[in-house]
Amino acid sequence: MSIGILSISFGVPITSGTAFPGGTGVAPSLHIECPTAASNPAFVGTNKFSCGTATTVATILNPPILNATSNQGGSIPIPLSTNGTATGGVITWAPGDVGVFDLKGVLLSLNGTTLSKISAILTSTPGAGYSIGSPTSAASPGSQDVITSILPGITADKISLPVSLPTAVSSALLPAGVTVGGAAVYNLLGVGTKTSFVLRIEENYQDLWKSSSQFNGGGVFPPSTASSTQVLVQFNNIPAGVSIGGCNAILTDTSGNASAGTPAVTVGSLGVLNTSANTILVGFTTPVSQSSVDVVWVACTSITGGTAPLPATAVTAQVTMAPTGSALSSTGGVLAAINTGQIPRYQLALVPATTPPVVVQFPAAASTLLIPFATVGGGYNTGIAISNTTTDPLGSPSLATAQNGSLTFTLFDNSGTVKTYTTVASSPGSGLTAGVLNSGKTYLVNLSEILTAAAAGATFNGYIFVQTNFTNAHGAAYVYNGAGFTSATPVLVVISRPSQESLGQ
């Protein structure tokens, strides 16, 4: 026999080291053990390998030789000699002698791989007189599957903002009496707002999420109950000055029943999301089910601040597994610093990559007014006045921001017909500038004039919605006949109606 070099190859980078994350050559670091009949009842016979101690028989170095090339290439060389090095003495075995060793504490990077599984391939070069055995289930001699399935942890189709929520979710995460989810709606007037949203995130397979004790046999770094697999939610487009708070999370099964695995939630900066601190991190402080798929529900219930005008771009959410970081250093070495060598560790891969779900909407600055009764006909007409009060003396500075905008009249006649008219440069009445009502101005018009402009006939009995492209709209209306009869009809400011709820919610 001659000196041979065994090589164990995985085909992907190795991210653990011979002294990381534990001590040198011991669990949970990458290390080698030589089983005996005493230490491993499954092994029968005499093991001709000795781990870590030079003998005249055969030594397997523990820890093995591992360098940046080995880590990057995903291959570990193991010399077969009397002292475990490539320059040691030639080992002498009798025919039929068997050597067995266990390679433990191997962590692999699957980032970017197109493989569907990972196999450990054992080869011997150049040595003569050796044969390599494998389990009977192996695809080929010297081969053993070590990862049987590779799947993404979180996929875009498993992230949503459902309107209908399980009772366990709404009762745990939302204020009393609030039972519906969906996106939040926010404006500076506090009119028609909904300040809560609930994000649903489902793991893509049943044992993705783990507590620190469940991952790598507890071989995490830093050694802490906080070193679990984590879910990172990134919120995009939070406007300057806007704060999102009241955030928390709950874990359920896919049917909405509470699950084990107590979520630990870290929110932005001091418990608040804003433009510079825009992430929520969810970890698991107790063991999570490894036999059923679980769902993380993330909710926030408070939105405050901001300056007018708020942007039209909505706040969206993207999700990735965490902690995030590179698998290896730029030179291929194992990252072992407290802020770069976390175990577990994932590549940042935010999903959905495109069209992420909207969690907070900022509707265009607008007001909606309702005239419950208006009439034209039989000698009667309805006079309408709409004021743009975004210029006001209230506050210093004013709470309103001067805005100019058009008006849209939606006419609901008792006959069943509905007509819509938006002001333009040629619109009737007075107070408009090129069809726009400027801040601090009032638009005066008769309903009969609107009917003509809208080609809505000559008579009307019904109600009218007036929608303005500016905030702080107010109005007055009156029915008159020009012969001494005048009667006011109210003009109401409409607050957006809440979502419909079923009896089962």
Short mmCIF file of C-alpha atoms in Angstrom, two decimals:
data_model
loop_
_atom_site.label_atom_id
_atom_site.label_comp_id
_atom_site.label_asym_id
_atom_site.label_seq_id
_atom_site.Cartn_x
_atom_site.Cartn_y
_atom_site.Cartn_z
CA MET A 1 0.00 0.00 0.00
CA SER A 2 1.05 3.63 -0.46
CA ILE A 3 0.15 6.99 0.97
CA GLY A 4 -3.18 8.10 -0.40
CA ILE A 5 -5.18 11.28 -0.13
CA LEU A 6 -8.84 10.84 0.62
CA SER A 7 -10.98 13.72 -0.60
CA ILE A 8 -14.51 14.45 0.59
CA SER A 9 -16.26 16.82 -1.79
CA PHE A 10 -19.68 18.44 -1.47
CA GLY A 11 -19.78 20.58 -4.60
CA VAL A 12 -20.71 23.73 -2.64
CA PRO A 13 -18.71 25.95 -0.24
CA ILE A 14 -18.09 24.81 3.34
CA THR A 15 -18.89 27.58 5.84
CA SER A 16 -17.88 25.99 9.14
CA GLY A 17 -14.28 25.77 10.35
CA THR A 18 -12.17 23.38 12.40
CA ALA A 19 -12.36 25.80 15.34
CA PHE A 20 -15.66 27.51 14.54
CA PRO A 21 -18.31 27.80 15.89
CA GLY A 22 -16.95 25.65 18.78
CA GLY A 23 -13.50 24.69 19.99
CA THR A 24 -10.68 23.20 17.92
CA GLY A 25 -11.57 19.76 16.61
CA VAL A 26 -14.69 19.33 18.72
CA ALA A 27 -18.42 19.73 18.27
CA PRO A 28 -20.00 21.87 16.90
CA SER A 29 -16.95 22.75 14.77
CA LEU A 30 -15.98 20.70 11.76
CA HIS A 31 -14.17 17.68 13.18
CA ILE A 32 -13.47 13.98 12.72
CA GLU A 33 -14.35 11.14 15.04
CA CYS A 34 -13.18 7.54 14.75
CA PRO A 35 -15.93 5.25 16.02
CA THR A 36 -15.24 2.04 17.89
CA ALA A 37 -17.49 -0.79 18.92
CA ALA A 38 -17.69 0.88 22.33
CA SER A 39 -18.56 4.37 21.10
CA ASN A 40 -20.82 3.28 18.24
CA PRO A 41 -22.64 -0.04 18.67
CA ALA A 42 -23.47 0.04 14.94
CA PHE A 43 -19.77 -0.46 14.18
CA VAL A 44 -18.60 -4.06 14.39
CA GLY A 45 -14.95 -5.02 14.36
CA THR A 46 -11.72 -3.15 14.87
CA ASN A 47 -11.24 0.33 13.44
CA LYS A 48 -7.77 0.65 11.95
CA PHE A 49 -8.02 4.44 11.97
CA SER A 50 -6.83 6.43 14.97
CA CYS A 51 -8.13 10.00 15.19
CA GLY A 52 -5.65 12.68 16.16
CA THR A 53 -2.93 10.45 17.59
CA ALA A 54 0.08 9.33 15.56
CA THR A 55 0.37 5.55 15.29
CA THR A 56 2.20 3.09 13.13
CA VAL A 57 -1.17 1.92 11.80
CA ALA A 58 -3.12 4.88 10.35
CA THR A 59 -3.82 8.32 11.68
CA ILE A 60 -6.68 10.60 10.65
CA LEU A 61 -5.86 14.14 11.68
CA ASN A 62 -8.44 15.83 13.85
CA PRO A 63 -9.09 18.58 13.10
CA PRO A 64 -8.56 17.90 9.40
CA ILE A 65 -6.56 20.19 7.14
CA LEU A 66 -8.91 22.94 6.05
CA ASN A 67 -8.06 26.21 4.34
CA ALA A 68 -9.69 28.90 2.20
CA THR A 69 -9.30 26.73 -0.89
CA SER A 70 -11.06 23.88 0.87
CA ASN A 71 -13.86 26.15 2.08
CA GLN A 72 -14.46 27.72 -1.32
CA GLY A 73 -14.20 24.47 -3.24
CA GLY A 74 -16.21 22.48 -0.74
CA SER A 75 -13.60 19.74 -0.51
CA ILE A 76 -11.62 18.35 2.45
CA PRO A 77 -8.33 16.46 1.86
CA ILE A 78 -7.51 13.66 4.32
CA PRO A 79 -4.04 12.02 3.96
CA LEU A 80 -3.73 8.33 4.81
CA SER A 81 -0.37 7.85 6.59
CA THR A 82 1.07 6.94 9.94
CA ASN A 83 0.88 10.54 11.19
CA GLY A 84 -2.01 11.86 9.14
CA THR A 85 0.09 14.06 6.85
CA ALA A 86 1.09 13.73 3.22
CA THR A 87 4.71 13.18 4.34
CA GLY A 88 4.02 10.52 6.95
CA GLY A 89 4.92 6.89 6.81
CA VAL A 90 3.18 4.34 4.67
CA ILE A 91 0.48 2.47 6.53
CA THR A 92 0.50 -1.31 6.54
CA TRP A 93 -2.80 -3.14 6.77
CA ALA A 94 -3.61 -6.74 6.34
CA PRO A 95 -6.15 -7.74 3.70
CA GLY A 96 -9.65 -7.15 5.02
CA ASP A 97 -8.67 -4.46 7.54
CA VAL A 98 -11.26 -1.67 7.78
CA GLY A 99 -10.94 1.97 8.71
CA VAL A 100 -13.99 4.07 9.57
CA PHE A 101 -14.24 7.76 10.44
CA ASP A 102 -17.09 10.22 10.88
CA LEU A 103 -16.93 13.77 9.55
CA LYS A 104 -19.13 16.01 11.69
CA GLY A 105 -20.04 19.69 12.07
CA VAL A 106 -20.14 20.44 8.33
CA LEU A 107 -22.12 23.53 7.34
CA LEU A 108 -22.63 24.20 3.64
CA SER A 109 -23.62 27.25 1.60
CA LEU A 110 -26.49 26.59 -0.80
CA ASN A 111 -26.69 30.15 -2.05
CA GLY A 112 -27.02 30.22 -5.83
CA THR A 113 -26.80 26.46 -6.29
CA THR A 114 -28.90 24.84 -8.99
CA LEU A 115 -28.55 21.38 -7.41
CA SER A 116 -31.63 19.59 -6.16
CA LYS A 117 -29.66 17.69 -3.50
CA ILE A 118 -26.14 17.54 -2.04
CA SER A 119 -24.04 14.38 -1.99
CA ALA A 120 -20.73 13.80 -0.20
CA ILE A 121 -18.33 12.15 -2.64
CA LEU A 122 -15.33 10.26 -1.21
CA THR A 123 -12.39 9.57 -3.54
CA SER A 124 -8.83 8.34 -3.05
CA THR A 125 -5.82 9.67 -4.97
CA PRO A 126 -3.32 8.29 -5.81
CA GLY A 127 -3.11 5.48 -3.20
CA ALA A 128 -3.14 1.88 -4.30
CA GLY A 129 -4.72 -1.05 -2.55
CA TYR A 130 -7.71 0.81 -1.07
CA SER A 131 -11.38 0.30 -1.75
CA ILE A 132 -14.13 2.68 -0.69
CA GLY A 133 -17.39 1.41 0.69
CA SER A 134 -20.78 3.14 0.71
CA PRO A 135 -24.23 2.51 2.16
CA THR A 136 -26.34 0.17 0.09
CA SER A 137 -28.67 3.10 -0.71
CA ALA A 138 -25.89 5.18 -2.26
CA ALA A 139 -26.10 6.11 -5.94
CA SER A 140 -22.46 5.14 -6.51
CA PRO A 141 -19.43 3.90 -4.51
CA GLY A 142 -18.09 6.58 -2.21
CA SER A 143 -21.29 8.62 -2.40
CA GLN A 144 -23.76 9.53 0.28
CA ASP A 145 -26.64 12.03 0.08
CA VAL A 146 -26.29 14.53 2.92
CA ILE A 147 -29.02 16.98 1.85
CA THR A 148 -31.88 15.25 0.06
CA SER A 149 -33.90 18.29 -0.98
CA ILE A 150 -33.07 21.95 -1.66
CA LEU A 151 -35.92 24.45 -1.63
CA PRO A 152 -36.17 28.23 -1.15
CA GLY A 153 -37.15 29.06 2.39
CA ILE A 154 -39.69 31.77 1.56
CA THR A 155 -41.45 32.28 -1.76
CA ALA A 156 -43.47 35.22 -3.08
CA ASP A 157 -46.71 33.24 -3.28
CA LYS A 158 -46.58 32.59 0.49
CA ILE A 159 -46.65 36.32 1.41
CA SER A 160 -49.98 38.15 1.53
CA LEU A 161 -52.18 40.70 3.33
CA PRO A 162 -55.49 38.85 3.85
CA VAL A 163 -58.55 40.86 4.80
CA SER A 164 -60.17 37.96 6.64
CA LEU A 165 -58.11 36.96 9.68
CA PRO A 166 -58.17 33.93 11.98
CA THR A 167 -59.58 34.78 15.40
CA ALA A 168 -56.29 33.80 17.06
CA VAL A 169 -54.48 36.40 14.92
CA SER A 170 -56.87 39.35 15.26
CA SER A 171 -57.31 38.86 19.01
CA ALA A 172 -53.55 38.66 19.60
CA LEU A 173 -52.34 41.42 17.28
CA LEU A 174 -55.11 44.00 16.70
CA PRO A 175 -56.88 46.47 19.00
CA ALA A 176 -60.11 45.35 20.63
CA GLY A 177 -62.97 45.34 18.15
CA VAL A 178 -60.74 45.29 15.06
CA THR A 179 -61.07 42.01 13.18
CA VAL A 180 -60.10 42.76 9.58
CA GLY A 181 -56.70 42.85 7.96
CA GLY A 182 -55.64 44.26 4.62
CA ALA A 183 -53.50 47.32 4.02
CA ALA A 184 -53.51 50.41 6.23
CA VAL A 185 -54.77 53.75 4.87
CA TYR A 186 -53.24 56.95 6.20
CA ASN A 187 -53.67 60.68 5.67
CA LEU A 188 -52.82 63.73 7.73
CA LEU A 189 -56.46 64.66 8.24
CA GLY A 190 -57.30 61.45 10.04
CA VAL A 191 -60.31 61.13 7.76
CA GLY A 192 -61.11 57.63 6.50
CA THR A 193 -57.92 56.20 7.93
CA LYS A 194 -57.14 52.63 8.90
CA THR A 195 -53.93 52.47 10.91
CA SER A 196 -53.40 48.70 11.06
CA PHE A 197 -52.17 46.05 8.66
CA VAL A 198 -51.42 42.34 9.02
CA LEU A 199 -48.81 40.54 6.90
CA ARG A 200 -48.99 36.74 6.48
CA ILE A 201 -45.71 34.85 5.86
CA GLU A 202 -45.77 31.08 5.40
CA GLU A 203 -42.64 28.92 5.50
CA ASN A 204 -42.06 26.97 2.28
CA TYR A 205 -41.42 23.65 4.04
CA GLN A 206 -42.21 22.29 7.46
CA ASP A 207 -38.81 22.46 9.18
CA LEU A 208 -37.42 25.77 7.88
CA TRP A 209 -37.93 27.74 11.09
CA LYS A 210 -35.98 26.55 14.12
CA SER A 211 -35.08 27.77 17.57
CA SER A 212 -31.38 27.97 18.46
CA SER A 213 -31.55 24.54 20.13
CA GLN A 214 -32.99 23.00 16.94
CA PHE A 215 -30.45 24.40 14.47
CA ASN A 216 -27.21 22.44 13.89
CA GLY A 217 -27.72 20.52 17.11
CA GLY A 218 -27.51 23.80 19.02
CA GLY A 219 -24.24 24.72 17.31
CA VAL A 220 -25.13 28.37 16.72
CA PHE A 221 -23.06 31.54 16.87
CA PRO A 222 -23.07 33.55 18.98
CA PRO A 223 -24.17 30.90 21.48
CA SER A 224 -27.51 32.39 22.54
CA THR A 225 -31.21 31.60 22.51
CA ALA A 226 -31.49 34.61 20.16
CA SER A 227 -29.46 32.77 17.50
CA SER A 228 -32.45 31.09 15.89
CA THR A 229 -33.50 31.17 12.27
CA GLN A 230 -35.15 34.53 11.76
CA VAL A 231 -37.60 36.23 9.43
CA LEU A 232 -36.65 39.74 8.30
CA VAL A 233 -39.40 42.02 6.98
CA GLN A 234 -38.18 45.15 5.15
CA PHE A 235 -40.60 48.05 4.68
CA ASN A 236 -39.95 50.24 1.65
CA ASN A 237 -40.95 53.86 0.94
CA ILE A 238 -41.78 55.00 4.48
CA PRO A 239 -42.08 58.80 4.08
CA ALA A 240 -39.88 61.14 6.09
CA GLY A 241 -41.48 61.94 9.42
CA VAL A 242 -43.92 59.01 9.35
CA SER A 243 -43.65 56.48 12.17
CA ILE A 244 -45.22 53.01 12.15
CA GLY A 245 -45.59 51.37 15.54
CA GLY A 246 -47.57 48.95 17.64
CA CYS A 247 -45.89 46.06 15.81
CA ASN A 248 -45.89 42.45 16.97
CA ALA A 249 -46.02 38.90 15.63
CA ILE A 250 -47.70 35.58 16.27
CA LEU A 251 -47.00 32.07 14.99
CA THR A 252 -49.81 29.76 13.80
CA ASP A 253 -50.31 26.68 11.70
CA THR A 254 -51.84 27.04 8.23
CA SER A 255 -55.34 26.76 9.74
CA GLY A 256 -54.79 29.79 11.97
CA ASN A 257 -54.31 27.93 15.25
CA ALA A 258 -51.56 29.16 17.56
CA SER A 259 -48.30 27.18 17.24
CA ALA A 260 -45.29 26.58 19.46
CA GLY A 261 -42.16 28.63 18.86
CA THR A 262 -42.66 31.90 20.73
CA PRO A 263 -41.77 34.76 18.33
CA ALA A 264 -39.31 37.38 19.54
CA VAL A 265 -39.85 40.65 17.68
CA THR A 266 -37.34 43.47 17.12
CA VAL A 267 -38.89 46.54 15.50
CA GLY A 268 -36.96 49.32 13.74
CA SER A 269 -35.55 51.83 16.18
CA LEU A 270 -36.90 51.79 19.73
CA GLY A 271 -39.93 49.83 18.61
CA VAL A 272 -40.87 52.15 15.74
CA LEU A 273 -40.44 51.87 11.97
CA ASN A 274 -39.34 54.94 10.04
CA THR A 275 -37.46 55.86 6.89
CA SER A 276 -34.04 54.99 8.38
CA ALA A 277 -35.03 52.04 10.60
CA ASN A 278 -37.34 50.07 8.37
CA THR A 279 -37.13 46.40 9.37
CA ILE A 280 -38.88 43.97 11.69
CA LEU A 281 -36.94 40.90 12.80
CA VAL A 282 -38.82 37.85 14.07
CA GLY A 283 -36.91 35.07 15.86
CA PHE A 284 -38.05 31.97 17.76
CA THR A 285 -37.19 31.61 21.44
CA THR A 286 -38.74 28.17 21.94
CA PRO A 287 -38.75 25.07 19.67
CA VAL A 288 -40.88 25.31 16.52
CA SER A 289 -42.84 22.43 15.00
CA GLN A 290 -40.69 20.48 12.55
CA SER A 291 -43.54 18.32 11.26
CA SER A 292 -46.07 20.90 10.07
CA VAL A 293 -45.88 24.14 8.07
CA ASP A 294 -46.15 27.29 10.20
CA VAL A 295 -47.18 30.87 9.46
CA VAL A 296 -45.74 34.08 10.91
CA TRP A 297 -48.26 36.93 11.14
CA VAL A 298 -46.74 40.42 11.50
CA ALA A 299 -49.02 43.33 12.41
CA CYS A 300 -48.57 47.05 13.09
CA THR A 301 -51.39 49.14 14.55
CA SER A 302 -50.18 52.74 14.69
CA ILE A 303 -49.20 55.28 12.02
CA THR A 304 -48.33 58.86 12.97
CA GLY A 305 -46.47 61.92 11.71
CA GLY A 306 -45.47 63.07 8.27
CA THR A 307 -45.75 66.38 6.47
CA ALA A 308 -48.08 67.42 3.69
CA PRO A 309 -48.25 66.48 1.00
CA LEU A 310 -47.65 62.81 1.68
CA PRO A 311 -46.25 60.95 -1.32
CA ALA A 312 -48.52 58.84 -3.48
CA THR A 313 -46.05 55.92 -3.37
CA ALA A 314 -47.31 53.25 -0.97
CA VAL A 315 -45.29 51.47 1.71
CA THR A 316 -44.52 47.90 0.63
CA ALA A 317 -43.05 44.88 2.41
CA GLN A 318 -40.43 42.32 1.36
CA VAL A 319 -39.26 39.29 3.31
CA THR A 320 -36.04 37.29 3.63
CA MET A 321 -34.58 34.71 5.95
CA ALA A 322 -32.05 36.08 8.45
CA PRO A 323 -29.48 36.74 9.84
CA THR A 324 -28.08 37.78 6.48
CA GLY A 325 -24.48 37.90 5.36
CA SER A 326 -21.85 36.46 3.05
CA ALA A 327 -21.02 32.77 3.30
CA LEU A 328 -17.23 33.32 3.25
CA SER A 329 -14.78 36.20 3.29
CA SER A 330 -13.48 37.80 0.09
CA THR A 331 -10.45 35.47 0.28
CA GLY A 332 -12.56 32.38 0.85
CA GLY A 333 -11.96 32.01 4.58
CA VAL A 334 -14.53 31.25 7.25
CA LEU A 335 -16.19 34.35 8.70
CA ALA A 336 -16.10 34.09 12.47
CA ALA A 337 -16.60 37.62 13.82
CA ILE A 338 -19.57 38.36 16.05
CA ASN A 339 -21.23 40.53 13.39
CA THR A 340 -20.31 38.52 10.27
CA GLY A 341 -20.18 34.89 11.33
CA GLN A 342 -23.68 34.32 12.62
CA ILE A 343 -24.92 30.75 12.57
CA PRO A 344 -27.48 30.37 11.11
CA ARG A 345 -26.74 32.79 8.26
CA TYR A 346 -28.54 33.43 4.95
CA GLN A 347 -27.93 35.38 1.78
CA LEU A 348 -30.12 38.48 1.56
CA ALA A 349 -32.87 37.55 -0.91
CA LEU A 350 -35.89 39.82 -0.53
CA VAL A 351 -39.17 38.45 -1.87
CA PRO A 352 -41.26 39.27 -3.73
CA ALA A 353 -38.48 40.73 -5.86
CA THR A 354 -41.09 42.66 -7.89
CA THR A 355 -44.54 44.04 -7.02
CA PRO A 356 -44.24 43.53 -3.25
CA PRO A 357 -47.49 43.72 -1.27
CA VAL A 358 -48.73 47.16 -0.23
CA VAL A 359 -49.05 47.55 3.55
CA VAL A 360 -49.78 51.30 3.83
CA GLN A 361 -51.62 53.40 1.24
CA PHE A 362 -51.50 57.18 1.00
CA PRO A 363 -54.57 58.16 -1.05
CA ALA A 364 -54.25 61.29 -3.12
CA ALA A 365 -55.12 64.38 -1.09
CA ALA A 366 -58.88 64.58 -1.44
CA SER A 367 -62.17 65.29 0.25
CA THR A 368 -65.57 63.80 -0.40
CA LEU A 369 -68.74 65.81 0.19
CA LEU A 370 -72.34 64.58 0.06
CA ILE A 371 -75.40 66.66 -0.79
CA PRO A 372 -78.20 64.32 0.38
CA PHE A 373 -80.92 66.14 -1.59
CA ALA A 374 -80.81 68.40 -4.62
CA THR A 375 -83.43 69.29 -7.23
CA VAL A 376 -83.90 71.04 -10.54
CA GLY A 377 -87.33 71.38 -12.12
CA GLY A 378 -90.76 72.87 -11.60
CA GLY A 379 -89.25 76.31 -11.14
CA TYR A 380 -86.76 75.10 -8.51
CA ASN A 381 -83.00 74.97 -8.68
CA THR A 382 -80.15 74.11 -6.29
CA GLY A 383 -77.30 76.51 -5.70
CA ILE A 384 -73.96 74.89 -4.70
CA ALA A 385 -70.89 76.50 -3.12
CA ILE A 386 -67.65 74.52 -2.56
CA SER A 387 -64.74 76.15 -0.71
CA ASN A 388 -61.08 75.14 -0.81
CA THR A 389 -60.03 75.95 2.76
CA THR A 390 -56.46 74.67 2.56
CA THR A 391 -55.50 78.26 3.32
CA ASP A 392 -56.53 78.95 6.89
CA PRO A 393 -55.44 80.85 10.02
CA LEU A 394 -55.34 77.71 12.21
CA GLY A 395 -52.02 76.83 13.79
CA SER A 396 -48.58 78.25 13.30
CA PRO A 397 -47.62 76.93 10.90
CA SER A 398 -51.00 76.01 9.53
CA LEU A 399 -52.07 72.38 9.82
CA ALA A 400 -53.23 72.56 6.19
CA THR A 401 -51.01 72.82 3.14
CA ALA A 402 -52.30 74.99 0.31
CA GLN A 403 -53.47 72.76 -2.55
CA ASN A 404 -55.29 73.44 -5.80
CA GLY A 405 -57.49 70.91 -7.57
CA SER A 406 -60.45 70.06 -9.73
CA LEU A 407 -63.87 68.85 -8.56
CA THR A 408 -65.90 65.84 -9.68
CA PHE A 409 -69.69 65.74 -9.30
CA THR A 410 -71.39 62.33 -9.34
CA LEU A 411 -75.15 62.78 -9.79
CA PHE A 412 -77.53 60.03 -8.61
CA ASP A 413 -81.01 60.74 -9.94
CA ASN A 414 -84.18 59.04 -8.65
CA SER A 415 -84.76 57.78 -12.19
CA GLY A 416 -81.77 55.46 -11.72
CA THR A 417 -79.39 57.32 -13.99
CA VAL A 418 -75.92 58.28 -12.77
CA LYS A 419 -73.87 61.02 -14.40
CA THR A 420 -70.35 62.19 -13.59
CA TYR A 421 -68.86 65.58 -14.35
CA THR A 422 -65.33 66.88 -13.66
CA THR A 423 -64.57 70.58 -13.87
CA VAL A 424 -62.58 71.84 -16.85
CA ALA A 425 -61.55 75.23 -18.24
CA SER A 426 -64.99 75.76 -19.78
CA SER A 427 -66.97 74.78 -16.70
CA PRO A 428 -69.92 77.01 -15.70
CA GLY A 429 -70.11 79.02 -12.51
CA SER A 430 -67.54 81.26 -10.90
CA GLY A 431 -64.42 80.84 -8.77
CA LEU A 432 -62.49 78.39 -10.94
CA THR A 433 -59.23 79.03 -12.73
CA ALA A 434 -58.93 76.83 -15.81
CA GLY A 435 -61.21 74.26 -14.16
CA VAL A 436 -59.25 74.26 -10.90
CA LEU A 437 -60.38 75.62 -7.54
CA ASN A 438 -57.36 77.31 -6.01
CA SER A 439 -56.63 77.36 -2.30
CA GLY A 440 -58.65 80.04 -0.50
CA LYS A 441 -61.31 80.23 -3.25
CA THR A 442 -64.99 79.23 -3.49
CA TYR A 443 -66.74 77.69 -6.49
CA LEU A 444 -70.33 78.90 -7.04
CA VAL A 445 -72.61 77.11 -9.50
CA ASN A 446 -76.23 76.16 -10.05
CA LEU A 447 -77.07 72.50 -10.37
CA SER A 448 -78.92 73.25 -13.62
CA GLU A 449 -75.62 74.46 -15.07
CA ILE A 450 -73.87 71.24 -14.02
CA LEU A 451 -76.67 69.19 -15.61
CA THR A 452 -76.21 71.00 -18.90
CA ALA A 453 -72.43 70.64 -18.84
CA ALA A 454 -72.76 66.94 -18.01
CA ALA A 455 -75.44 66.34 -20.66
CA ALA A 456 -77.59 65.00 -17.83
CA GLY A 457 -80.94 66.43 -18.91
CA ALA A 458 -82.91 69.40 -17.64
CA THR A 459 -84.41 68.00 -14.42
CA PHE A 460 -83.01 66.27 -11.36
CA ASN A 461 -84.16 64.85 -8.03
CA GLY A 462 -81.61 62.90 -6.00
CA TYR A 463 -78.27 63.14 -4.23
CA ILE A 464 -74.80 64.28 -5.27
CA PHE A 465 -71.26 63.27 -4.28
CA VAL A 466 -68.61 65.97 -4.78
CA GLN A 467 -64.99 64.74 -4.75
CA THR A 468 -62.22 67.29 -4.68
CA ASN A 469 -58.54 66.86 -5.53
CA PHE A 470 -57.56 68.81 -2.43
CA THR A 471 -58.11 68.36 1.27
CA ASN A 472 -60.17 70.50 3.60
CA ALA A 473 -63.11 70.99 1.21
CA HIS A 474 -66.33 72.34 2.71
CA GLY A 475 -69.57 73.41 1.12
CA ALA A 476 -73.07 74.82 1.32
CA ALA A 477 -76.16 74.25 -0.83
CA TYR A 478 -79.69 75.64 -1.00
CA VAL A 479 -82.86 74.96 -2.92
CA TYR A 480 -84.54 78.10 -4.25
CA ASN A 481 -87.19 79.20 -6.79
CA GLY A 482 -86.14 82.79 -7.42
CA ALA A 483 -89.50 84.00 -6.08
CA GLY A 484 -88.67 84.28 -2.42
CA PHE A 485 -88.31 80.58 -1.50
CA THR A 486 -84.94 79.44 -0.25
CA SER A 487 -84.21 76.31 1.82
CA ALA A 488 -80.77 75.09 2.87
CA THR A 489 -79.80 71.49 2.12
CA PRO A 490 -76.81 70.11 4.02
CA VAL A 491 -73.39 69.41 2.53
CA LEU A 492 -71.75 66.65 4.56
CA VAL A 493 -68.06 65.75 4.81
CA VAL A 494 -67.87 62.00 4.18
CA ILE A 495 -65.53 59.76 6.14
CA SER A 496 -64.56 56.66 4.13
CA ARG A 497 -66.77 53.73 4.96
CA PRO A 498 -65.06 50.77 6.69
CA SER A 499 -64.64 47.40 5.01
CA GLN A 500 -67.68 45.14 5.13
CA GLU A 501 -67.56 42.40 7.73
CA SER A 502 -69.35 39.09 7.60
CA LEU A 503 -71.21 37.68 10.57
CA GLY A 504 -68.47 35.11 10.97
CA GLN A 505 -65.74 37.67 11.58
#
